PDB file of C-alpha atoms and ligand atoms in Angstrom:
ATOM      1  CA  UNK O   1      33.726   6.318  44.628  1.00 83.00           C
ATOM      2  CA  UNK O   2      34.033   9.125  46.966  1.00 81.00           C
ATOM      3  CA  UNK O   3      31.019   9.954  49.067  1.00 80.00           C
ATOM      4  CA  UNK O   4      29.160  13.506  48.579  1.00 77.00           C
ATOM      5  CA  UNK O   5      27.049  15.033  50.572  1.00 71.00           C
ATOM      6  CA  UNK O   6      24.933  18.385  49.512  1.00 73.00           C
ATOM      7  CA  UNK O   7      23.601  20.559  52.028  1.00 64.00           C
ATOM      8  CA  UNK O   8      20.462  21.560  50.928  1.00 72.00           C
ATOM      9  CA  UNK O   9      18.019  19.395  49.207  1.00 83.00           C
ATOM     10  CA  UNK O  10      15.031  21.027  47.547  1.00 89.00           C
ATOM     11  CA  UNK O  11      11.655  19.179  47.501  1.00 91.00           C
ATOM     12  CA  UNK O  12      11.133  16.678  44.896  1.00 93.00           C
ATOM     13  CA  UNK O  13       8.449  17.068  42.612  1.00 96.00           C
ATOM     14  CA  UNK O  14       6.038  13.690  43.170  1.00 98.00           C
ATOM     15  CA  UNK O  15       2.522  13.663  41.133  1.00 98.00           C
ATOM     16  CA  UNK O  16       0.019  10.641  41.582  1.00 98.00           C
ATOM     17  CA  UNK O  17      -1.693   9.262  38.284  1.00 98.00           C
ATOM     18  CA  UNK O  18      -4.696   6.888  37.736  1.00 98.00           C
ATOM     19  CA  UNK O  19      -6.195   4.422  40.213  1.00 98.00           C
ATOM     20  CA  UNK O  20      -7.240   0.613  40.883  1.00 97.00           C
ATOM     21  CA  UNK O  21      -7.310  -1.755  38.073  1.00 98.00           C
ATOM     22  CA  UNK O  22      -4.634  -2.260  35.093  1.00 98.00           C
ATOM     23  CA  UNK O  23      -1.994   0.612  34.708  1.00 98.00           C
ATOM     24  CA  UNK O  24       0.935   1.485  33.038  1.00 98.00           C
ATOM     25  CA  UNK O  25       3.189   4.430  33.535  1.00 98.00           C
ATOM     26  CA  UNK O  26       6.516   4.655  31.473  1.00 98.00           C
ATOM     27  CA  UNK O  27       9.457   7.265  31.447  1.00 97.00           C
ATOM     28  CA  UNK O  28      12.123   8.158  28.905  1.00 95.00           C
ATOM     29  CA  UNK O  29      14.549   9.394  31.309  1.00 91.00           C
ATOM     30  CA  UNK O  30      15.011  12.265  33.793  1.00 89.00           C
ATOM     31  CA  UNK O  31      18.052  14.828  34.254  1.00 78.00           C
ATOM     32  CA  UNK O  32      19.239  18.327  34.194  1.00 72.00           C
ATOM     33  CA  UNK O  33      20.067  18.685  30.633  1.00 66.00           C
ATOM     34  CA  UNK O  34      23.006  20.013  29.156  1.00 45.00           C
ATOM     35  CA  UNK O  35      20.768  21.968  26.594  1.00 56.00           C
ATOM     36  CA  UNK O  36      16.961  22.353  26.386  1.00 69.00           C
ATOM     37  CA  UNK O  37      15.289  19.880  23.370  1.00 80.00           C
ATOM     38  CA  UNK O  38      14.483  21.598  20.095  1.00 86.00           C
ATOM     39  CA  UNK O  39      10.832  21.749  19.304  1.00 90.00           C
ATOM     40  CA  UNK O  40      11.509  18.941  16.737  1.00 91.00           C
ATOM     41  CA  UNK O  41      13.416  16.880  19.700  1.00 89.00           C
ATOM     42  CA  UNK O  42      10.362  17.563  22.077  1.00 91.00           C
ATOM     43  CA  UNK O  43       7.714  16.307  19.625  1.00 93.00           C
ATOM     44  CA  UNK O  44       9.538  13.112  18.200  1.00 94.00           C
ATOM     45  CA  UNK O  45       9.955  12.572  22.110  1.00 94.00           C
ATOM     46  CA  UNK O  46       6.310  12.930  22.974  1.00 96.00           C
ATOM     47  CA  UNK O  47       4.897  10.740  19.816  1.00 97.00           C
ATOM     48  CA  UNK O  48       7.218   7.951  20.624  1.00 97.00           C
ATOM     49  CA  UNK O  49       6.339   7.976  24.316  1.00 97.00           C
ATOM     50  CA  UNK O  50       2.733   8.092  23.036  1.00 98.00           C
ATOM     51  CA  UNK O  51       3.750   5.091  20.699  1.00 98.00           C
ATOM     52  CA  UNK O  52       5.157   3.245  23.486  1.00 98.00           C
ATOM     53  CA  UNK O  53       2.143   3.740  26.413  1.00 98.00           C
ATOM     54  CA  UNK O  54      -0.457   2.924  23.810  1.00 98.00           C
ATOM     55  CA  UNK O  55       1.454  -0.701  22.323  1.00 98.00           C
ATOM     56  CA  UNK O  56       1.881  -1.103  26.199  1.00 98.00           C
ATOM     57  CA  UNK O  57      -1.568  -0.721  27.245  1.00 98.00           C
ATOM     58  CA  UNK O  58      -2.897  -2.591  24.307  1.00 98.00           C
ATOM     59  CA  UNK O  59      -1.245  -5.740  26.088  1.00 98.00           C
ATOM     60  CA  UNK O  60      -2.917  -5.002  29.723  1.00 98.00           C
ATOM     61  CA  UNK O  61      -6.135  -4.129  27.878  1.00 98.00           C
ATOM     62  CA  UNK O  62      -6.187  -7.641  25.933  1.00 98.00           C
ATOM     63  CA  UNK O  63      -5.391  -9.244  29.785  1.00 98.00           C
ATOM     64  CA  UNK O  64      -1.732  -9.826  29.128  1.00 98.00           C
ATOM     65  CA  UNK O  65       0.211 -10.319  32.206  1.00 98.00           C
ATOM     66  CA  UNK O  66       1.972  -7.331  33.549  1.00 98.00           C
ATOM     67  CA  UNK O  67       5.517  -8.127  32.161  1.00 98.00           C
ATOM     68  CA  UNK O  68       4.170  -8.092  28.369  1.00 98.00           C
ATOM     69  CA  UNK O  69       2.983  -4.360  28.707  1.00 99.00           C
ATOM     70  CA  UNK O  70       6.467  -3.331  30.166  1.00 99.00           C
ATOM     71  CA  UNK O  71       8.506  -5.166  27.417  1.00 98.00           C
ATOM     72  CA  UNK O  72       6.005  -3.844  24.433  1.00 98.00           C
ATOM     73  CA  UNK O  73       6.486  -0.540  26.029  1.00 98.00           C
ATOM     74  CA  UNK O  74       9.915  -0.705  26.027  1.00 98.00           C
ATOM     75  CA  UNK O  75      10.472  -2.056  22.590  1.00 98.00           C
ATOM     76  CA  UNK O  76       9.005   0.928  21.312  1.00 98.00           C
ATOM     77  CA  UNK O  77      11.221   3.022  23.327  1.00 98.00           C
ATOM     78  CA  UNK O  78      14.195   0.815  22.158  1.00 98.00           C
ATOM     79  CA  UNK O  79      13.541   1.275  18.513  1.00 97.00           C
ATOM     80  CA  UNK O  80      13.218   5.111  18.858  1.00 96.00           C
ATOM     81  CA  UNK O  81      16.409   7.072  18.575  1.00 94.00           C
ATOM     82  CA  UNK O  82      15.415   9.684  20.845  1.00 93.00           C
ATOM     83  CA  UNK O  83      15.794   7.869  24.110  1.00 94.00           C
ATOM     84  CA  UNK O  84      19.145   6.902  25.916  1.00 94.00           C
ATOM     85  CA  UNK O  85      18.761   2.944  25.126  1.00 95.00           C
ATOM     86  CA  UNK O  86      19.190   0.555  22.409  1.00 95.00           C
ATOM     87  CA  UNK O  87      19.422   2.351  19.048  1.00 95.00           C
ATOM     88  CA  UNK O  88      19.800   5.911  20.055  1.00 93.00           C
ATOM     89  CA  UNK O  89      21.987   5.136  23.484  1.00 94.00           C
ATOM     90  CA  UNK O  90      24.264   7.274  25.114  1.00 93.00           C
ATOM     91  CA  UNK O  91      28.042   6.229  23.940  1.00 95.00           C
ATOM     92  CA  UNK O  92      30.581   5.087  26.321  1.00 95.00           C
ATOM     93  CA  UNK O  93      34.047   7.506  26.036  1.00 94.00           C
ATOM     94  CA  UNK O  94      35.397   4.773  23.241  1.00 94.00           C
ATOM     95  CA  UNK O  95      32.427   5.914  21.055  1.00 95.00           C
ATOM     96  CA  UNK O  96      30.474   2.450  21.391  1.00 95.00           C
ATOM     97  CA  UNK O  97      27.209   1.479  22.942  1.00 96.00           C
ATOM     98  CA  UNK O  98      27.247  -0.781  25.915  1.00 97.00           C
ATOM     99  CA  UNK O  99      23.497  -1.611  27.154  1.00 98.00           C
ATOM    100  CA  UNK O 100      22.050  -2.338  30.167  1.00 98.00           C
ATOM    101  CA  UNK O 101      18.712  -4.129  31.089  1.00 98.00           C
ATOM    102  CA  UNK O 102      16.480  -5.510  33.994  1.00 98.00           C
ATOM    103  CA  UNK O 103      12.962  -6.790  34.363  1.00 98.00           C
ATOM    104  CA  UNK O 104      11.400  -7.857  37.697  1.00 99.00           C
ATOM    105  CA  UNK O 105       7.797  -9.265  38.136  1.00 98.00           C
ATOM    106  CA  UNK O 106       5.950  -9.228  41.479  1.00 98.00           C
ATOM    107  CA  UNK O 107       6.552 -12.727  42.542  1.00 98.00           C
ATOM    108  CA  UNK O 108      10.203 -12.256  42.708  1.00 98.00           C
ATOM    109  CA  UNK O 109      11.282 -13.486  39.094  1.00 98.00           C
ATOM    110  CA  UNK O 110      13.848 -11.245  37.667  1.00 98.00           C
ATOM    111  CA  UNK O 111      16.691 -11.234  35.287  1.00 98.00           C
ATOM    112  CA  UNK O 112      19.208  -8.558  34.087  1.00 98.00           C
ATOM    113  CA  UNK O 113      21.890  -7.805  31.767  1.00 98.00           C
ATOM    114  CA  UNK O 114      24.783  -5.659  31.565  1.00 98.00           C
ATOM    115  CA  UNK O 115      27.525  -4.272  28.739  1.00 98.00           C
ATOM    116  CA  UNK O 116      25.294  -5.850  25.703  1.00 98.00           C
ATOM    117  CA  UNK O 117      26.821  -4.655  22.496  1.00 98.00           C
ATOM    118  CA  UNK O 118      24.765  -6.580  19.932  1.00 98.00           C
ATOM    119  CA  UNK O 119      21.455  -7.243  21.342  1.00 98.00           C
ATOM    120  CA  UNK O 120      18.859  -5.119  19.163  1.00 98.00           C
ATOM    121  CA  UNK O 121      16.424  -5.306  22.344  1.00 98.00           C
ATOM    122  CA  UNK O 122      18.218  -5.199  25.351  1.00 98.00           C
ATOM    123  CA  UNK O 123      14.913  -6.180  27.454  1.00 98.00           C
ATOM    124  CA  UNK O 124      14.849  -9.080  25.736  1.00 98.00           C
ATOM    125  CA  UNK O 125      18.042 -10.518  27.154  1.00 98.00           C
ATOM    126  CA  UNK O 126      16.623  -9.192  30.972  1.00 98.00           C
ATOM    127  CA  UNK O 127      13.648 -11.396  29.802  1.00 98.00           C
ATOM    128  CA  UNK O 128      15.624 -14.400  28.670  1.00 98.00           C
ATOM    129  CA  UNK O 129      17.943 -14.094  31.651  1.00 98.00           C
ATOM    130  CA  UNK O 130      14.894 -14.701  33.832  1.00 98.00           C
ATOM    131  CA  UNK O 131      12.813 -17.167  31.809  1.00 98.00           C
ATOM    132  CA  UNK O 132      15.710 -19.323  30.492  1.00 98.00           C
ATOM    133  CA  UNK O 133      18.657 -19.238  33.332  1.00 98.00           C
ATOM    134  CA  UNK O 134      18.736 -20.333  36.834  1.00 98.00           C
ATOM    135  CA  UNK O 135      20.889 -16.793  37.414  1.00 98.00           C
ATOM    136  CA  UNK O 136      19.797 -13.102  37.643  1.00 98.00           C
ATOM    137  CA  UNK O 137      22.405 -11.131  36.209  1.00 98.00           C
ATOM    138  CA  UNK O 138      24.476 -11.529  32.869  1.00 98.00           C
ATOM    139  CA  UNK O 139      27.615  -9.301  31.842  1.00 98.00           C
ATOM    140  CA  UNK O 140      28.326  -9.252  28.396  1.00 98.00           C
ATOM    141  CA  UNK O 141      26.679 -12.868  27.197  1.00 98.00           C
ATOM    142  CA  UNK O 142      28.227 -14.246  24.254  1.00 97.00           C
ATOM    143  CA  UNK O 143      27.044 -14.130  20.796  1.00 97.00           C
ATOM    144  CA  UNK O 144      26.251 -18.017  21.368  1.00 98.00           C
ATOM    145  CA  UNK O 145      24.315 -17.462  24.395  1.00 98.00           C
ATOM    146  CA  UNK O 146      22.396 -14.335  23.070  1.00 98.00           C
ATOM    147  CA  UNK O 147      21.314 -17.099  19.929  1.00 98.00           C
ATOM    148  CA  UNK O 148      20.651 -19.594  22.018  1.00 98.00           C
ATOM    149  CA  UNK O 149      18.092 -17.179  23.573  1.00 98.00           C
ATOM    150  CA  UNK O 150      16.198 -16.316  20.338  1.00 98.00           C
ATOM    151  CA  UNK O 151      17.903 -12.763  21.015  1.00 98.00           C
ATOM    152  CA  UNK O 152      18.023 -10.686  17.927  1.00 98.00           C
ATOM    153  CA  UNK O 153      21.580  -9.434  17.070  1.00 98.00           C
ATOM    154  CA  UNK O 154      22.747  -6.406  15.311  1.00 98.00           C
ATOM    155  CA  UNK O 155      26.277  -4.760  14.551  1.00 97.00           C
ATOM    156  CA  UNK O 156      26.958  -2.264  17.194  1.00 96.00           C
ATOM    157  CA  UNK O 157      27.006   0.508  14.933  1.00 97.00           C
ATOM    158  CA  UNK O 158      23.077   0.210  14.676  1.00 97.00           C
ATOM    159  CA  UNK O 159      23.113   1.975  18.296  1.00 96.00           C
ATOM    160  CA  UNK O 160      25.381   4.517  17.280  1.00 95.00           C
ATOM    161  CA  UNK O 161      23.334   7.975  16.245  1.00 95.00           C
ATOM    162  CA  UNK O 162      24.731  11.385  15.049  1.00 94.00           C
ATOM    163  CA  UNK O 163      23.098  12.900  17.729  1.00 92.00           C
ATOM    164  CA  UNK O 164      24.876  10.834  20.578  1.00 93.00           C
ATOM    165  CA  UNK O 165      28.233  11.154  18.537  1.00 95.00           C
ATOM    166  CA  UNK O 166      27.930  14.790  18.537  1.00 93.00           C
ATOM    167  CA  UNK O 167      27.026  14.646  22.162  1.00 91.00           C
ATOM    168  CA  UNK O 168      30.290  12.739  23.034  1.00 93.00           C
ATOM    169  CA  UNK O 169      32.292  14.992  21.276  1.00 93.00           C
ATOM    170  CA  UNK O 170      30.679  17.938  23.575  1.00 91.00           C
ATOM    171  CA  UNK O 171      31.170  15.907  26.445  1.00 90.00           C
ATOM    172  CA  UNK O 172      35.064  14.989  25.557  1.00 91.00           C
ATOM    173  CA  UNK O 173      35.418  18.948  24.792  1.00 91.00           C
ATOM    174  CA  UNK O 174      34.062  20.071  28.250  1.00 86.00           C
ATOM    175  CA  UNK O 175      35.734  17.232  30.140  1.00 85.00           C
ATOM    176  CA  UNK O 176      39.162  18.613  28.391  1.00 86.00           C
ATOM    177  CA  UNK O 177      38.249  22.494  29.600  1.00 86.00           C
ATOM    178  CA  UNK O 178      37.569  21.062  33.193  1.00 81.00           C
ATOM    179  CA  UNK O 179      33.675  20.913  33.282  1.00 79.00           C
ATOM    180  CA  UNK O 180      32.162  17.969  35.407  1.00 66.00           C
ATOM    181  CA  UNK O 181      28.854  17.370  33.523  1.00 62.00           C
ATOM    182  CA  UNK O 182      28.147  14.185  35.230  1.00 55.00           C
ATOM    183  CA  UNK O 183      24.522  15.117  36.688  1.00 48.00           C
ATOM    184  CA  UNK O 184      23.535  15.814  32.895  1.00 52.00           C
ATOM    185  CA  UNK O 185      24.498  12.904  30.893  1.00 55.00           C
ATOM    186  CA  UNK O 186      21.929  10.450  31.360  1.00 57.00           C
ATOM    187  CA  UNK O 187      18.512   9.594  29.830  1.00 73.00           C
ATOM    188  CA  UNK O 188      17.449   5.780  30.145  1.00 91.00           C
ATOM    189  CA  UNK O 189      13.715   4.386  29.776  1.00 97.00           C
ATOM    190  CA  UNK O 190      11.707   2.425  32.130  1.00 98.00           C
ATOM    191  CA  UNK O 191       7.932   1.175  32.492  1.00 98.00           C
ATOM    192  CA  UNK O 192       5.841  -0.349  35.132  1.00 98.00           C
ATOM    193  CA  UNK O 193       2.847  -1.964  35.091  1.00 99.00           C
ATOM    194  CA  UNK O 194      -0.412  -3.474  36.812  1.00 98.00           C
ATOM    195  CA  UNK O 195      -2.567  -6.040  34.898  1.00 98.00           C
ATOM    196  CA  UNK O 196      -6.151  -7.177  35.090  1.00 98.00           C
ATOM    197  CA  UNK O 197      -5.215  -9.629  37.735  1.00 98.00           C
ATOM    198  CA  UNK O 198      -3.387  -7.162  39.677  1.00 98.00           C
ATOM    199  CA  UNK O 199      -0.010  -8.417  39.111  1.00 98.00           C
ATOM    200  CA  UNK O 200       2.849  -5.982  38.979  1.00 98.00           C
ATOM    201  CA  UNK O 201       5.825  -5.712  37.043  1.00 99.00           C
ATOM    202  CA  UNK O 202       8.984  -3.428  36.287  1.00 99.00           C
ATOM    203  CA  UNK O 203      11.555  -3.110  33.565  1.00 98.00           C
ATOM    204  CA  UNK O 204      14.445  -0.633  32.752  1.00 98.00           C
ATOM    205  CA  UNK O 205      16.814  -0.268  29.669  1.00 98.00           C
ATOM    206  CA  UNK O 206      19.735   1.748  29.221  1.00 97.00           C
ATOM    207  CA  UNK O 207      22.938   3.178  27.353  1.00 96.00           C
ATOM    208  CA  UNK O 208      24.061   4.364  30.525  1.00 95.00           C
ATOM    209  CA  UNK O 209      25.844   7.780  30.596  1.00 93.00           C
ATOM    210  CA  UNK O 210      27.316   9.846  27.833  1.00 92.00           C
ATOM    211  CA  UNK O 211      31.395   9.489  27.964  1.00 93.00           C
ATOM    212  CA  UNK O 212      31.152   6.932  30.668  1.00 94.00           C
ATOM    213  CA  UNK O 213      34.279   4.715  31.262  1.00 94.00           C
ATOM    214  CA  UNK O 214      34.018   1.471  29.333  1.00 94.00           C
ATOM    215  CA  UNK O 215      33.036  -1.153  31.641  1.00 96.00           C
ATOM    216  CA  UNK O 216      31.171   1.026  33.801  1.00 97.00           C
ATOM    217  CA  UNK O 217      27.574  -0.074  34.648  1.00 98.00           C
ATOM    218  CA  UNK O 218      24.991   2.214  36.605  1.00 97.00           C
ATOM    219  CA  UNK O 219      22.188   1.216  38.533  1.00 98.00           C
ATOM    220  CA  UNK O 220      19.610   0.169  35.510  1.00 98.00           C
ATOM    221  CA  UNK O 221      20.434  -3.494  35.257  1.00 98.00           C
ATOM    222  CA  UNK O 222      20.968  -3.655  39.248  1.00 98.00           C
ATOM    223  CA  UNK O 223      17.848  -5.270  40.908  1.00 98.00           C
ATOM    224  CA  UNK O 224      17.158  -3.214  43.653  1.00 98.00           C
ATOM    225  CA  UNK O 225      18.445  -0.124  42.521  1.00 98.00           C
ATOM    226  CA  UNK O 226      17.184   0.494  39.269  1.00 98.00           C
ATOM    227  CA  UNK O 227      14.414  -1.979  38.964  1.00 98.00           C
ATOM    228  CA  UNK O 228      12.140  -3.660  41.641  1.00 99.00           C
ATOM    229  CA  UNK O 229       9.104  -5.551  42.035  1.00 99.00           C
ATOM    230  CA  UNK O 230       7.424  -7.122  45.022  1.00 98.00           C
ATOM    231  CA  UNK O 231       3.414  -8.067  44.808  1.00 98.00           C
ATOM    232  CA  UNK O 232       3.307  -7.173  48.503  1.00 98.00           C
ATOM    233  CA  UNK O 233       4.176  -3.412  47.702  1.00 98.00           C
ATOM    234  CA  UNK O 234       5.236  -1.874  44.423  1.00 98.00           C
ATOM    235  CA  UNK O 235       6.845  -1.892  40.968  1.00 99.00           C
ATOM    236  CA  UNK O 236       9.651   0.646  40.493  1.00 99.00           C
ATOM    237  CA  UNK O 237      11.861   1.670  37.725  1.00 98.00           C
ATOM    238  CA  UNK O 238      14.466   4.516  38.227  1.00 98.00           C
ATOM    239  CA  UNK O 239      16.467   6.937  35.987  1.00 97.00           C
ATOM    240  CA  UNK O 240      19.132   9.326  36.953  1.00 95.00           C
ATOM    241  CA  UNK O 241      22.710   9.430  38.326  1.00 95.00           C
ATOM    242  CA  UNK O 242      23.241   5.352  38.633  1.00 96.00           C
ATOM    243  CA  UNK O 243      26.017   5.840  41.325  1.00 97.00           C
ATOM    244  CA  UNK O 244      23.618   7.621  43.630  1.00 97.00           C
ATOM    245  CA  UNK O 245      20.744   5.405  42.958  1.00 98.00           C
ATOM    246  CA  UNK O 246      22.976   2.532  43.677  1.00 98.00           C
ATOM    247  CA  UNK O 247      24.039   3.884  46.809  1.00 98.00           C
ATOM    248  CA  UNK O 248      20.612   4.345  48.014  1.00 98.00           C
ATOM    249  CA  UNK O 249      19.230   1.131  46.766  1.00 98.00           C
ATOM    250  CA  UNK O 250      16.623   3.515  45.361  1.00 98.00           C
ATOM    251  CA  UNK O 251      13.932   0.979  43.845  1.00 98.00           C
ATOM    252  CA  UNK O 252      14.278  -1.464  46.846  1.00 98.00           C
ATOM    253  CA  UNK O 253      14.162   1.442  49.076  1.00 98.00           C
ATOM    254  CA  UNK O 254      10.667   2.367  48.005  1.00 98.00           C
ATOM    255  CA  UNK O 255       9.510  -1.068  48.564  1.00 98.00           C
ATOM    256  CA  UNK O 256      10.832  -1.264  51.898  1.00 98.00           C
ATOM    257  CA  UNK O 257       9.530   2.246  53.118  1.00 98.00           C
ATOM    258  CA  UNK O 258       6.045   1.177  51.671  1.00 98.00           C
ATOM    259  CA  UNK O 259       6.142  -2.335  53.080  1.00 98.00           C
ATOM    260  CA  UNK O 260       7.985  -2.206  56.230  1.00 98.00           C
ATOM    261  CA  UNK O 261       7.824   1.473  57.034  1.00 98.00           C
ATOM    262  CA  UNK O 262       4.085   2.013  56.229  1.00 98.00           C
ATOM    263  CA  UNK O 263       4.704   4.727  53.956  1.00 98.00           C
ATOM    264  CA  UNK O 264       2.456   5.677  50.914  1.00 98.00           C
ATOM    265  CA  UNK O 265       3.999   5.107  47.411  1.00 98.00           C
ATOM    266  CA  UNK O 266       4.244   8.984  46.918  1.00 98.00           C
ATOM    267  CA  UNK O 267       6.102   9.435  50.322  1.00 98.00           C
ATOM    268  CA  UNK O 268       8.634   6.576  49.698  1.00 98.00           C
ATOM    269  CA  UNK O 269       9.325   8.147  46.127  1.00 98.00           C
ATOM    270  CA  UNK O 270       9.839  11.814  47.631  1.00 98.00           C
ATOM    271  CA  UNK O 271      12.060  10.276  50.486  1.00 98.00           C
ATOM    272  CA  UNK O 272      14.301   8.296  48.166  1.00 98.00           C
ATOM    273  CA  UNK O 273      14.750  11.268  45.526  1.00 98.00           C
ATOM    274  CA  UNK O 274      15.592  13.505  48.465  1.00 98.00           C
ATOM    275  CA  UNK O 275      18.014  11.084  49.537  1.00 98.00           C
ATOM    276  CA  UNK O 276      19.709  10.792  45.969  1.00 97.00           C
ATOM    277  CA  UNK O 277      19.626  14.527  45.716  1.00 96.00           C
ATOM    278  CA  UNK O 278      21.509  14.626  48.967  1.00 96.00           C
ATOM    279  CA  UNK O 279      24.055  12.680  47.483  1.00 97.00           C
ATOM    280  CA  UNK O 280      24.417  15.112  44.561  1.00 95.00           C
ATOM    281  CA  UNK O 281      22.650  13.103  42.277  1.00 94.00           C
ATOM    282  CA  UNK O 282      19.036  13.732  40.287  1.00 94.00           C
ATOM    283  CA  UNK O 283      16.780  11.744  38.115  1.00 96.00           C
ATOM    284  CA  UNK O 284      13.293  10.424  38.380  1.00 97.00           C
ATOM    285  CA  UNK O 285      11.303   7.392  39.404  1.00 98.00           C
ATOM    286  CA  UNK O 286       8.048   5.783  38.178  1.00 98.00           C
ATOM    287  CA  UNK O 287       6.063   3.559  40.612  1.00 98.00           C
ATOM    288  CA  UNK O 288       2.955   1.343  40.136  1.00 98.00           C
ATOM    289  CA  UNK O 289       1.702  -0.370  43.624  1.00 98.00           C
ATOM    290  CA  UNK O 290      -0.110  -3.728  44.109  1.00 98.00           C
ATOM    291  CA  UNK O 291      -3.276  -1.462  44.721  1.00 97.00           C
ATOM    292  CA  UNK O 292      -3.919   2.436  44.007  1.00 98.00           C
ATOM    293  CA  UNK O 293      -2.427   5.087  41.933  1.00 98.00           C
ATOM    294  CA  UNK O 294       0.598   5.217  40.322  1.00 98.00           C
ATOM    295  CA  UNK O 295       3.556   7.724  41.250  1.00 98.00           C
ATOM    296  CA  UNK O 296       6.018   9.654  39.295  1.00 98.00           C
ATOM    297  CA  UNK O 297       8.516  11.517  40.909  1.00 98.00           C
ATOM    298  CA  UNK O 298      11.621  13.773  39.888  1.00 97.00           C
ATOM    299  CA  UNK O 299      14.442  15.799  41.834  1.00 96.00           C
ATOM    300  CA  UNK O 300      13.908  19.274  42.152  1.00 94.00           C
ATOM    301  CA  UNK O 301      14.910  21.128  38.937  1.00 91.00           C
ATOM    302  CA  UNK O 302      14.952  18.152  36.899  1.00 93.00           C
ATOM    303  CA  UNK O 303      13.025  17.393  33.656  1.00 92.00           C
ATOM    304  CA  UNK O 304      11.496  13.997  32.896  1.00 94.00           C
ATOM    305  CA  UNK O 305       9.773  12.444  29.926  1.00 95.00           C
ATOM    306  CA  UNK O 306       6.811  10.335  30.726  1.00 97.00           C
ATOM    307  CA  UNK O 307       3.610   8.766  30.054  1.00 98.00           C
ATOM    308  CA  UNK O 308       0.857   6.535  31.621  1.00 98.00           C
ATOM    309  CA  UNK O 309      -2.282   4.853  30.358  1.00 98.00           C
ATOM    310  CA  UNK O 310      -5.596   3.556  32.119  1.00 98.00           C
ATOM    311  CA  UNK O 311      -8.603   2.658  30.348  1.00 98.00           C
ATOM    312  CA  UNK O 312      -9.241   5.369  28.061  1.00 97.00           C
ATOM    313  CA  UNK O 313      -7.305   7.764  29.651  1.00 97.00           C
ATOM    314  CA  UNK O 314      -3.398   8.550  27.977  1.00 97.00           C
ATOM    315  CA  UNK O 315      -1.226  11.315  29.175  1.00 97.00           C
ATOM    316  CA  UNK O 316       2.327  12.195  27.930  1.00 97.00           C
ATOM    317  CA  UNK O 317       4.679  14.979  29.118  1.00 96.00           C
ATOM    318  CA  UNK O 318       8.416  16.045  27.879  1.00 93.00           C
TER     319      UNK O 318
HETATM  320  N1  LIG Q 401      20.688   5.243  35.207  1.00 97.47           N
HETATM  321  C1  LIG Q 401      21.265   5.282  34.073  1.00 97.47           C
HETATM  322  C2  LIG Q 401      22.610   5.055  34.469  1.00 97.47           C
HETATM  323  O1  LIG Q 401      23.350   5.485  35.577  1.00 97.47           O
HETATM  324  C3  LIG Q 401      21.265   6.489  33.125  1.00 97.47           C
HETATM  325  C4  LIG Q 401      20.209   7.078  33.155  1.00 97.47           C
HETATM  326  O2  LIG Q 401      19.301   6.868  33.868  1.00 97.47           O
HETATM  327  O3  LIG Q 401      20.157   8.029  32.628  1.00 97.47           O
HETATM  328  O4  LIG Q 401      23.786   4.275  33.753  1.00 97.47           O
END
């Protein structure tokens, strides 16, 4: 792809949430939308975020490791049709769902998969790659590999919703009329957590971007781009125009800024998002450091769905 540089970059919007102790932050995607959500869609999304953060935080409250909270939260969002992942995923140009996922723990353990067409919960495939293979990234694992890893499989039509088909039709019509909507067609879910022992983990699950070319893979399953965790610094999950997040090694960049340059997680998130914006991209990021407050950030003029939980506190934002 050709490089693109935007002349003026507006300041990203970055907030800090929570403090020391077990902490879960999740996102349900960020982007500059073609249309605003209807009030019904907004409350559906908010309710699903609330269920997801509750399911994830229940794991932390029970003393489970950070990755269990990440996976539990992502499972809920993968089942909810309002997010761009699994059931309800954005569709490729040929009308099918091709799903990507990744998972990383603070100790460096990681797994990822791309081009999944039958795994009901793509995050489970990332986990299986991490736990059951000596490898990090699988492209289109076979049905028998998925079966051997204990992954529940469904027909691809399970992922395809009326809403996404309509979105694809609209994309085709606008593309035919010469509009470039590449900045508005994404979504994705992710979760970052710190458990009672202070261990951190990050996970991301996506359908990619509406109308993507068959075979296209974004940042979400790329360790270091869409997802990264390092016990010495932070756990990160990104969402947005994947190509730009890959160009910036976005998730790793936040780790490097914190661990090597001594920036705070907020400063690091702001710098990374400005760099993505400077490349003509947009999106958001969630960060949970090994110690201290979590961070939620998005590029300027970008809407982001998120939630976080700590102790008795729950916050959802749509
Ligand atoms: N980053 C994802 C991708 O490019 C899309 C998204 O975050 O919505 O595939």
